[in-house]
Amino acid sequence: MLAMDKQLTAEQSQQVAATVREELARRRLSRQQLAELAKISMSTLEKALGGRRPFTLATTVRLEEALGVALRKRADAAVAVVPSGGDVAPDHLGAYSRRAVAWIEGTYVTLRPSFGDKESIYAYRTEIAWDAKSACLLFREGERLDADFTQFGEVAVPNQSGHVYLVTNRSGQHRLVTVSRPTITGEMYGILMTLLAGKGSLLTPIAAPIAFVPLKAVAKPSFGRVNSSDPNHALYRKHLKRTLDEPFAMFMPG
């Protein structure tokens, strides 16, 4: 029998099953979602959790990688724990594992309406990447005309809502972007909630549709205030329109 096909003992299987059930409850994950993350069949997971079949080492390793936690306690060669290291985000960000959010990492052309010109679209760059020191996804903006307002912060990916949150918190002052998880082609759509800078020290809360388009999907991206004469204007407008048309976000009338 190959090492990865080795079956855990009854005691070890019970321990793994108990830990998995605790993680499912804590994260509010369904068994189907876990099976998909771990790339195992739903039947295999159900039988192992129900005690009708022992866990194999291969199945246990896949579950550990998907959950980002050690499911086995012994340290001998047959059941050595796969170290999670800094590969699991804190609870307040959704307790996601790096593997589970790898498809969100990347560089995006970020689009929102221009607050100064209703006919134009404001475009800038956003990079989302795993930070080992913080053990979570971080985002950072670039290519902004108003460089003084460049944002950076943490990314929350809770299982409960099925959305992605880009959170800026500077001395208690927040800016929040709530977007869908990536579509099949990688775009994310949603709502930006921030403060509009006015005259003097005037700041006004404002909400607007926002779209994140993978940089590789735009042949020659335009940044800054993009008006109707720009070759990318129609494409950018199409993405912002999709945010409201499908709808990924809704704005209720007052």
PDB file of C-alpha atoms in Angstrom:
ATOM      1  CA  MET A   1       0.000   0.000   0.000  1.00  0.00           C
ATOM      2  CA  LEU A   2       1.438   3.396  -0.953  1.00  0.00           C
ATOM      3  CA  ALA A   3       2.231   5.751   1.938  1.00  0.00           C
ATOM      4  CA  MET A   4      -0.448   8.280   0.921  1.00  0.00           C
ATOM      5  CA  ASP A   5      -3.021   5.453   0.735  1.00  0.00           C
ATOM      6  CA  LYS A   6      -2.271   4.489   4.323  1.00  0.00           C
ATOM      7  CA  GLN A   7      -5.392   4.481   6.486  1.00  0.00           C
ATOM      8  CA  LEU A   8      -5.392   6.261   9.824  1.00  0.00           C
ATOM      9  CA  THR A   9      -6.277   4.271  12.910  1.00  0.00           C
ATOM     10  CA  ALA A  10      -9.830   4.368  14.243  1.00  0.00           C
ATOM     11  CA  GLU A  11      -8.707   6.716  17.025  1.00  0.00           C
ATOM     12  CA  GLN A  12      -6.923   9.028  14.587  1.00  0.00           C
ATOM     13  CA  SER A  13      -9.919   9.034  12.229  1.00  0.00           C
ATOM     14  CA  GLN A  14     -12.247   9.995  15.083  1.00  0.00           C
ATOM     15  CA  GLN A  15      -9.888  12.803  16.052  1.00  0.00           C
ATOM     16  CA  VAL A  16      -9.712  14.103  12.472  1.00  0.00           C
ATOM     17  CA  ALA A  17     -13.506  13.895  12.048  1.00  0.00           C
ATOM     18  CA  ALA A  18     -14.091  15.824  15.274  1.00  0.00           C
ATOM     19  CA  THR A  19     -11.651  18.578  14.272  1.00  0.00           C
ATOM     20  CA  VAL A  20     -13.131  18.881  10.780  1.00  0.00           C
ATOM     21  CA  ARG A  21     -16.662  19.188  12.181  1.00  0.00           C
ATOM     22  CA  GLU A  22     -15.462  21.905  14.573  1.00  0.00           C
ATOM     23  CA  GLU A  23     -13.840  23.833  11.708  1.00  0.00           C
ATOM     24  CA  LEU A  24     -16.965  23.523   9.550  1.00  0.00           C
ATOM     25  CA  ALA A  25     -19.107  24.917  12.369  1.00  0.00           C
ATOM     26  CA  ARG A  26     -16.660  27.688  13.266  1.00  0.00           C
ATOM     27  CA  ARG A  27     -16.289  28.880   9.675  1.00  0.00           C
ATOM     28  CA  ARG A  28     -19.900  28.096   8.673  1.00  0.00           C
ATOM     29  CA  LEU A  29     -18.641  26.042   5.752  1.00  0.00           C
ATOM     30  CA  SER A  30     -20.809  23.381   4.177  1.00  0.00           C
ATOM     31  CA  ARG A  31     -19.432  19.891   3.634  1.00  0.00           C
ATOM     32  CA  GLN A  32     -19.861  20.383  -0.092  1.00  0.00           C
ATOM     33  CA  GLN A  33     -17.747  23.557   0.018  1.00  0.00           C
ATOM     34  CA  LEU A  34     -15.021  21.758   1.953  1.00  0.00           C
ATOM     35  CA  ALA A  35     -15.044  18.820  -0.459  1.00  0.00           C
ATOM     36  CA  GLU A  36     -14.560  21.233  -3.368  1.00  0.00           C
ATOM     37  CA  LEU A  37     -11.736  23.121  -1.614  1.00  0.00           C
ATOM     38  CA  ALA A  38      -9.951  19.865  -0.746  1.00  0.00           C
ATOM     39  CA  LYS A  39     -10.631  18.346  -4.178  1.00  0.00           C
ATOM     40  CA  ILE A  40     -12.134  15.165  -2.767  1.00  0.00           C
ATOM     41  CA  SER A  41     -15.499  13.571  -3.470  1.00  0.00           C
ATOM     42  CA  MET A  42     -18.482  14.412  -1.301  1.00  0.00           C
ATOM     43  CA  SER A  43     -19.054  10.667  -0.774  1.00  0.00           C
ATOM     44  CA  THR A  44     -15.529  10.184   0.587  1.00  0.00           C
ATOM     45  CA  LEU A  45     -15.926  13.092   2.989  1.00  0.00           C
ATOM     46  CA  GLU A  46     -19.366  12.018   4.198  1.00  0.00           C
ATOM     47  CA  LYS A  47     -18.317   8.417   4.851  1.00  0.00           C
ATOM     48  CA  ALA A  48     -15.161   9.446   6.714  1.00  0.00           C
ATOM     49  CA  LEU A  49     -16.951  12.030   8.861  1.00  0.00           C
ATOM     50  CA  GLY A  50     -19.716   9.541   9.603  1.00  0.00           C
ATOM     51  CA  GLY A  51     -17.246   6.860  10.723  1.00  0.00           C
ATOM     52  CA  ARG A  52     -18.199   4.489   7.903  1.00  0.00           C
ATOM     53  CA  ARG A  53     -14.709   4.622   6.417  1.00  0.00           C
ATOM     54  CA  PRO A  54     -11.339   5.549   7.979  1.00  0.00           C
ATOM     55  CA  PHE A  55      -9.525   8.612   6.726  1.00  0.00           C
ATOM     56  CA  THR A  56      -6.569   7.946   4.438  1.00  0.00           C
ATOM     57  CA  LEU A  57      -3.381   9.966   4.765  1.00  0.00           C
ATOM     58  CA  ALA A  58      -3.970  11.476   1.308  1.00  0.00           C
ATOM     59  CA  THR A  59      -7.490  12.657   2.205  1.00  0.00           C
ATOM     60  CA  THR A  60      -6.294  14.050   5.533  1.00  0.00           C
ATOM     61  CA  VAL A  61      -3.460  16.003   3.906  1.00  0.00           C
ATOM     62  CA  ARG A  62      -5.872  17.537   1.381  1.00  0.00           C
ATOM     63  CA  LEU A  63      -8.240  18.567   4.172  1.00  0.00           C
ATOM     64  CA  GLU A  64      -5.354  20.094   6.128  1.00  0.00           C
ATOM     65  CA  GLU A  65      -4.276  22.118   3.106  1.00  0.00           C
ATOM     66  CA  ALA A  66      -7.825  23.291   2.405  1.00  0.00           C
ATOM     67  CA  LEU A  67      -8.513  24.292   6.018  1.00  0.00           C
ATOM     68  CA  GLY A  68      -5.008  25.464   6.837  1.00  0.00           C
ATOM     69  CA  VAL A  69      -4.983  23.573  10.134  1.00  0.00           C
ATOM     70  CA  ALA A  70      -3.224  20.460  11.431  1.00  0.00           C
ATOM     71  CA  LEU A  71      -5.710  17.599  11.835  1.00  0.00           C
ATOM     72  CA  ARG A  72      -3.265  15.029  13.193  1.00  0.00           C
ATOM     73  CA  LYS A  73      -1.393  15.242  16.465  1.00  0.00           C
ATOM     74  CA  ARG A  74       1.275  12.542  16.187  1.00  0.00           C
ATOM     75  CA  ALA A  75       4.632  13.436  14.675  1.00  0.00           C
ATOM     76  CA  ASP A  76       5.817  10.060  13.358  1.00  0.00           C
ATOM     77  CA  ALA A  77       6.603   9.674   9.676  1.00  0.00           C
ATOM     78  CA  ALA A  78       3.296   8.057   8.774  1.00  0.00           C
ATOM     79  CA  VAL A  79       1.177  10.840  10.204  1.00  0.00           C
ATOM     80  CA  ALA A  80       3.478  13.861  10.221  1.00  0.00           C
ATOM     81  CA  VAL A  81       1.597  17.100  10.538  1.00  0.00           C
ATOM     82  CA  VAL A  82       1.651  19.432   7.570  1.00  0.00           C
ATOM     83  CA  PRO A  83       2.693  22.741   9.099  1.00  0.00           C
ATOM     84  CA  SER A  84       0.272  25.571   8.460  1.00  0.00           C
ATOM     85  CA  GLY A  85       2.859  28.244   9.307  1.00  0.00           C
ATOM     86  CA  GLY A  86       1.491  31.652   8.360  1.00  0.00           C
ATOM     87  CA  ASP A  87      -0.948  30.306   5.815  1.00  0.00           C
ATOM     88  CA  VAL A  88      -4.210  31.000   7.659  1.00  0.00           C
ATOM     89  CA  ALA A  89      -5.683  34.488   8.026  1.00  0.00           C
ATOM     90  CA  PRO A  90      -6.954  35.737  11.412  1.00  0.00           C
ATOM     91  CA  ASP A  91     -10.559  35.049  12.407  1.00  0.00           C
ATOM     92  CA  HIS A  92     -11.594  38.695  11.944  1.00  0.00           C
ATOM     93  CA  LEU A  93     -10.681  38.420   8.239  1.00  0.00           C
ATOM     94  CA  GLY A  94     -12.497  35.122   7.688  1.00  0.00           C
ATOM     95  CA  ALA A  95      -9.888  32.535   8.751  1.00  0.00           C
ATOM     96  CA  TYR A  96      -9.193  31.669   5.110  1.00  0.00           C
ATOM     97  CA  SER A  97      -6.194  29.622   4.033  1.00  0.00           C
ATOM     98  CA  ARG A  98      -3.773  30.961   1.455  1.00  0.00           C
ATOM     99  CA  ARG A  99      -4.619  28.126  -0.910  1.00  0.00           C
ATOM    100  CA  ALA A 100      -8.327  28.931  -0.741  1.00  0.00           C
ATOM    101  CA  VAL A 101      -7.827  32.542  -1.891  1.00  0.00           C
ATOM    102  CA  ALA A 102      -4.927  32.130  -4.321  1.00  0.00           C
ATOM    103  CA  TRP A 103      -7.221  32.841  -7.264  1.00  0.00           C
ATOM    104  CA  ILE A 104      -7.923  36.359  -5.914  1.00  0.00           C
ATOM    105  CA  GLU A 105      -4.250  37.328  -5.930  1.00  0.00           C
ATOM    106  CA  GLY A 106      -3.209  39.492  -8.855  1.00  0.00           C
ATOM    107  CA  THR A 107      -3.102  42.975 -10.346  1.00  0.00           C
ATOM    108  CA  TYR A 108      -6.347  44.673 -11.363  1.00  0.00           C
ATOM    109  CA  VAL A 109      -7.452  47.738 -13.289  1.00  0.00           C
ATOM    110  CA  THR A 110      -9.873  49.301 -10.796  1.00  0.00           C
ATOM    111  CA  LEU A 111     -12.774  51.340 -12.155  1.00  0.00           C
ATOM    112  CA  ARG A 112     -15.247  53.709 -10.540  1.00  0.00           C
ATOM    113  CA  PRO A 113     -17.183  56.792 -11.694  1.00  0.00           C
ATOM    114  CA  SER A 114     -15.197  60.011 -11.650  1.00  0.00           C
ATOM    115  CA  PHE A 115     -16.435  62.130  -8.744  1.00  0.00           C
ATOM    116  CA  GLY A 116     -15.468  65.319 -10.573  1.00  0.00           C
ATOM    117  CA  ASP A 117     -16.803  64.549 -14.064  1.00  0.00           C
ATOM    118  CA  LYS A 118     -19.909  62.381 -14.483  1.00  0.00           C
ATOM    119  CA  GLU A 119     -18.975  61.478 -18.061  1.00  0.00           C
ATOM    120  CA  SER A 120     -15.536  60.157 -17.142  1.00  0.00           C
ATOM    121  CA  ILE A 121     -14.328  57.016 -15.396  1.00  0.00           C
ATOM    122  CA  TYR A 122     -11.593  57.021 -12.790  1.00  0.00           C
ATOM    123  CA  ALA A 123      -9.121  54.156 -13.266  1.00  0.00           C
ATOM    124  CA  TYR A 124      -6.171  53.029 -11.178  1.00  0.00           C
ATOM    125  CA  ARG A 125      -4.216  49.897 -10.339  1.00  0.00           C
ATOM    126  CA  THR A 126      -4.869  47.587  -7.376  1.00  0.00           C
ATOM    127  CA  GLU A 127      -2.542  44.764  -6.379  1.00  0.00           C
ATOM    128  CA  ILE A 128      -3.769  41.964  -4.102  1.00  0.00           C
ATOM    129  CA  ALA A 129      -1.150  39.591  -2.723  1.00  0.00           C
ATOM    130  CA  TRP A 130      -0.513  37.318   0.240  1.00  0.00           C
ATOM    131  CA  ASP A 131       1.642  38.838   2.976  1.00  0.00           C
ATOM    132  CA  ALA A 132       3.445  36.166   4.991  1.00  0.00           C
ATOM    133  CA  LYS A 133       4.157  38.476   7.932  1.00  0.00           C
ATOM    134  CA  SER A 134       0.493  39.466   8.329  1.00  0.00           C
ATOM    135  CA  ALA A 135      -0.775  35.999   7.289  1.00  0.00           C
ATOM    136  CA  CYS A 136      -3.486  37.450   5.059  1.00  0.00           C
ATOM    137  CA  LEU A 137      -4.147  39.058   1.711  1.00  0.00           C
ATOM    138  CA  LEU A 138      -3.195  42.727   1.509  1.00  0.00           C
ATOM    139  CA  PHE A 139      -4.121  45.237  -1.184  1.00  0.00           C
ATOM    140  CA  ARG A 140      -2.339  48.355  -2.365  1.00  0.00           C
ATOM    141  CA  GLU A 141      -3.412  50.911  -4.957  1.00  0.00           C
ATOM    142  CA  GLY A 142      -1.210  52.633  -7.521  1.00  0.00           C
ATOM    143  CA  GLU A 143      -1.362  54.781 -10.671  1.00  0.00           C
ATOM    144  CA  ARG A 144      -3.727  57.251  -8.952  1.00  0.00           C
ATOM    145  CA  LEU A 145      -3.855  60.877 -10.051  1.00  0.00           C
ATOM    146  CA  ASP A 146      -4.640  61.840  -6.457  1.00  0.00           C
ATOM    147  CA  ALA A 147      -1.630  60.016  -5.016  1.00  0.00           C
ATOM    148  CA  ASP A 148      -2.258  61.483  -1.558  1.00  0.00           C
ATOM    149  CA  PHE A 149      -5.428  59.383  -1.335  1.00  0.00           C
ATOM    150  CA  THR A 150      -3.822  56.072  -2.324  1.00  0.00           C
ATOM    151  CA  GLN A 151      -5.306  53.291  -0.209  1.00  0.00           C
ATOM    152  CA  PHE A 152      -3.880  50.059   1.201  1.00  0.00           C
ATOM    153  CA  GLY A 153      -5.093  47.567   3.771  1.00  0.00           C
ATOM    154  CA  GLU A 154      -6.339  44.077   4.531  1.00  0.00           C
ATOM    155  CA  VAL A 155      -8.593  41.767   2.541  1.00  0.00           C
ATOM    156  CA  ALA A 156     -11.360  39.841   4.311  1.00  0.00           C
ATOM    157  CA  VAL A 157     -12.888  36.757   2.655  1.00  0.00           C
ATOM    158  CA  PRO A 158     -15.526  35.293   5.002  1.00  0.00           C
ATOM    159  CA  ASN A 159     -17.384  32.187   3.869  1.00  0.00           C
ATOM    160  CA  GLN A 160     -20.709  33.425   5.225  1.00  0.00           C
ATOM    161  CA  SER A 161     -21.393  36.183   2.681  1.00  0.00           C
ATOM    162  CA  GLY A 162     -19.494  34.930  -0.339  1.00  0.00           C
ATOM    163  CA  HIS A 163     -17.982  38.389  -0.885  1.00  0.00           C
ATOM    164  CA  VAL A 164     -14.543  39.973  -0.720  1.00  0.00           C
ATOM    165  CA  TYR A 165     -13.898  43.030   1.461  1.00  0.00           C
ATOM    166  CA  LEU A 166     -10.994  45.440   0.952  1.00  0.00           C
ATOM    167  CA  VAL A 167     -10.703  47.301   4.239  1.00  0.00           C
ATOM    168  CA  THR A 168      -8.742  50.473   4.960  1.00  0.00           C
ATOM    169  CA  ASN A 169      -8.502  51.457   8.625  1.00  0.00           C
ATOM    170  CA  ARG A 170      -6.358  54.472   9.402  1.00  0.00           C
ATOM    171  CA  SER A 171      -6.647  55.584  13.024  1.00  0.00           C
ATOM    172  CA  GLY A 172     -10.289  54.504  13.054  1.00  0.00           C
ATOM    173  CA  GLN A 173     -11.179  56.113   9.727  1.00  0.00           C
ATOM    174  CA  HIS A 174     -12.504  53.438   7.390  1.00  0.00           C
ATOM    175  CA  ARG A 175     -12.914  52.957   3.684  1.00  0.00           C
ATOM    176  CA  LEU A 176     -14.647  49.777   2.531  1.00  0.00           C
ATOM    177  CA  VAL A 177     -14.912  48.049  -0.832  1.00  0.00           C
ATOM    178  CA  THR A 178     -17.350  45.120  -1.015  1.00  0.00           C
ATOM    179  CA  VAL A 179     -17.116  43.050  -4.191  1.00  0.00           C
ATOM    180  CA  SER A 180     -18.222  39.685  -5.505  1.00  0.00           C
ATOM    181  CA  ARG A 181     -15.794  36.812  -5.626  1.00  0.00           C
ATOM    182  CA  PRO A 182     -14.061  36.629  -9.036  1.00  0.00           C
ATOM    183  CA  THR A 183     -16.170  35.609 -12.031  1.00  0.00           C
ATOM    184  CA  ILE A 184     -14.990  32.830 -14.318  1.00  0.00           C
ATOM    185  CA  THR A 185     -12.908  35.438 -16.197  1.00  0.00           C
ATOM    186  CA  GLY A 186     -11.559  37.010 -13.014  1.00  0.00           C
ATOM    187  CA  GLU A 187     -13.530  40.249 -12.619  1.00  0.00           C
ATOM    188  CA  MET A 188     -14.952  41.406  -9.293  1.00  0.00           C
ATOM    189  CA  TYR A 189     -17.867  43.855  -9.037  1.00  0.00           C
ATOM    190  CA  GLY A 190     -19.439  45.703  -6.122  1.00  0.00           C
ATOM    191  CA  ILE A 191     -19.656  48.893  -4.081  1.00  0.00           C
ATOM    192  CA  LEU A 192     -17.097  51.427  -2.892  1.00  0.00           C
ATOM    193  CA  MET A 193     -17.919  53.323   0.323  1.00  0.00           C
ATOM    194  CA  THR A 194     -15.559  56.181   1.063  1.00  0.00           C
ATOM    195  CA  LEU A 195     -15.339  59.922   1.794  1.00  0.00           C
ATOM    196  CA  LEU A 196     -15.513  62.598  -0.877  1.00  0.00           C
ATOM    197  CA  ALA A 197     -13.050  65.420  -0.272  1.00  0.00           C
ATOM    198  CA  GLY A 198     -14.631  68.838  -0.703  1.00  0.00           C
ATOM    199  CA  LYS A 199     -13.501  72.386  -0.067  1.00  0.00           C
ATOM    200  CA  GLY A 200     -11.291  72.944   2.923  1.00  0.00           C
ATOM    201  CA  SER A 201     -11.694  70.133   5.436  1.00  0.00           C
ATOM    202  CA  LEU A 202     -15.128  69.065   4.194  1.00  0.00           C
ATOM    203  CA  LEU A 203     -15.543  65.299   3.838  1.00  0.00           C
ATOM    204  CA  THR A 204     -18.805  63.751   2.646  1.00  0.00           C
ATOM    205  CA  PRO A 205     -19.690  60.024   2.717  1.00  0.00           C
ATOM    206  CA  ILE A 206     -20.183  58.673  -0.796  1.00  0.00           C
ATOM    207  CA  ALA A 207     -20.934  55.279  -2.373  1.00  0.00           C
ATOM    208  CA  ALA A 208     -20.295  54.248  -5.966  1.00  0.00           C
ATOM    209  CA  PRO A 209     -20.137  51.137  -8.148  1.00  0.00           C
ATOM    210  CA  ILE A 210     -16.676  49.681  -8.569  1.00  0.00           C
ATOM    211  CA  ALA A 211     -15.142  47.013 -10.811  1.00  0.00           C
ATOM    212  CA  PHE A 212     -11.856  45.135 -10.607  1.00  0.00           C
ATOM    213  CA  VAL A 213     -10.707  43.876 -14.017  1.00  0.00           C
ATOM    214  CA  PRO A 214      -7.586  41.665 -14.298  1.00  0.00           C
ATOM    215  CA  LEU A 215      -4.780  43.759 -15.769  1.00  0.00           C
ATOM    216  CA  LYS A 216      -4.030  41.049 -18.323  1.00  0.00           C
ATOM    217  CA  ALA A 217      -7.570  41.419 -19.721  1.00  0.00           C
ATOM    218  CA  VAL A 218      -6.881  44.991 -20.884  1.00  0.00           C
ATOM    219  CA  ALA A 219      -4.410  45.163 -23.768  1.00  0.00           C
ATOM    220  CA  LYS A 220      -3.258  48.751 -23.155  1.00  0.00           C
ATOM    221  CA  PRO A 221      -4.794  49.937 -19.881  1.00  0.00           C
ATOM    222  CA  SER A 222      -5.517  53.624 -19.308  1.00  0.00           C
ATOM    223  CA  PHE A 223      -5.189  55.124 -15.841  1.00  0.00           C
ATOM    224  CA  GLY A 224      -6.369  58.359 -14.338  1.00  0.00           C
ATOM    225  CA  ARG A 225      -9.510  60.187 -15.450  1.00  0.00           C
ATOM    226  CA  VAL A 226     -10.624  58.342 -18.598  1.00  0.00           C
ATOM    227  CA  ASN A 227     -12.982  60.352 -20.825  1.00  0.00           C
ATOM    228  CA  SER A 228     -15.005  59.396 -23.882  1.00  0.00           C
ATOM    229  CA  SER A 229     -12.105  60.038 -26.271  1.00  0.00           C
ATOM    230  CA  ASP A 230      -9.993  57.330 -24.652  1.00  0.00           C
ATOM    231  CA  PRO A 231      -9.886  53.946 -26.501  1.00  0.00           C
ATOM    232  CA  ASN A 232     -10.690  52.107 -23.236  1.00  0.00           C
ATOM    233  CA  HIS A 233     -13.661  54.270 -22.246  1.00  0.00           C
ATOM    234  CA  ALA A 234     -16.308  52.015 -23.794  1.00  0.00           C
ATOM    235  CA  LEU A 235     -14.800  48.884 -22.215  1.00  0.00           C
ATOM    236  CA  TYR A 236     -14.529  50.542 -18.814  1.00  0.00           C
ATOM    237  CA  ARG A 237     -18.088  51.843 -19.035  1.00  0.00           C
ATOM    238  CA  LYS A 238     -19.301  48.340 -19.922  1.00  0.00           C
ATOM    239  CA  HIS A 239     -17.741  46.891 -16.775  1.00  0.00           C
ATOM    240  CA  LEU A 240     -19.214  49.576 -14.508  1.00  0.00           C
ATOM    241  CA  LYS A 241     -22.616  49.098 -16.134  1.00  0.00           C
ATOM    242  CA  ARG A 242     -22.420  45.366 -15.510  1.00  0.00           C
ATOM    243  CA  THR A 243     -22.022  46.057 -11.784  1.00  0.00           C
ATOM    244  CA  LEU A 244     -25.547  47.490 -11.697  1.00  0.00           C
ATOM    245  CA  ASP A 245     -27.226  45.546 -14.504  1.00  0.00           C
ATOM    246  CA  GLU A 246     -26.644  41.985 -13.310  1.00  0.00           C
ATOM    247  CA  PRO A 247     -26.807  43.224 -10.402  1.00  0.00           C
ATOM    248  CA  PHE A 248     -23.681  42.757  -8.319  1.00  0.00           C
ATOM    249  CA  ALA A 249     -24.664  45.856  -6.330  1.00  0.00           C
ATOM    250  CA  MET A 250     -27.884  47.762  -5.707  1.00  0.00           C
ATOM    251  CA  PHE A 251     -28.505  51.398  -4.809  1.00  0.00           C
ATOM    252  CA  MET A 252     -31.868  51.987  -3.167  1.00  0.00           C
ATOM    253  CA  PRO A 253     -33.788  55.185  -4.015  1.00  0.00           C
ATOM    254  CA  GLY A 254     -34.183  57.662  -1.147  1.00  0.00           C
TER     255      GLY A 254
END
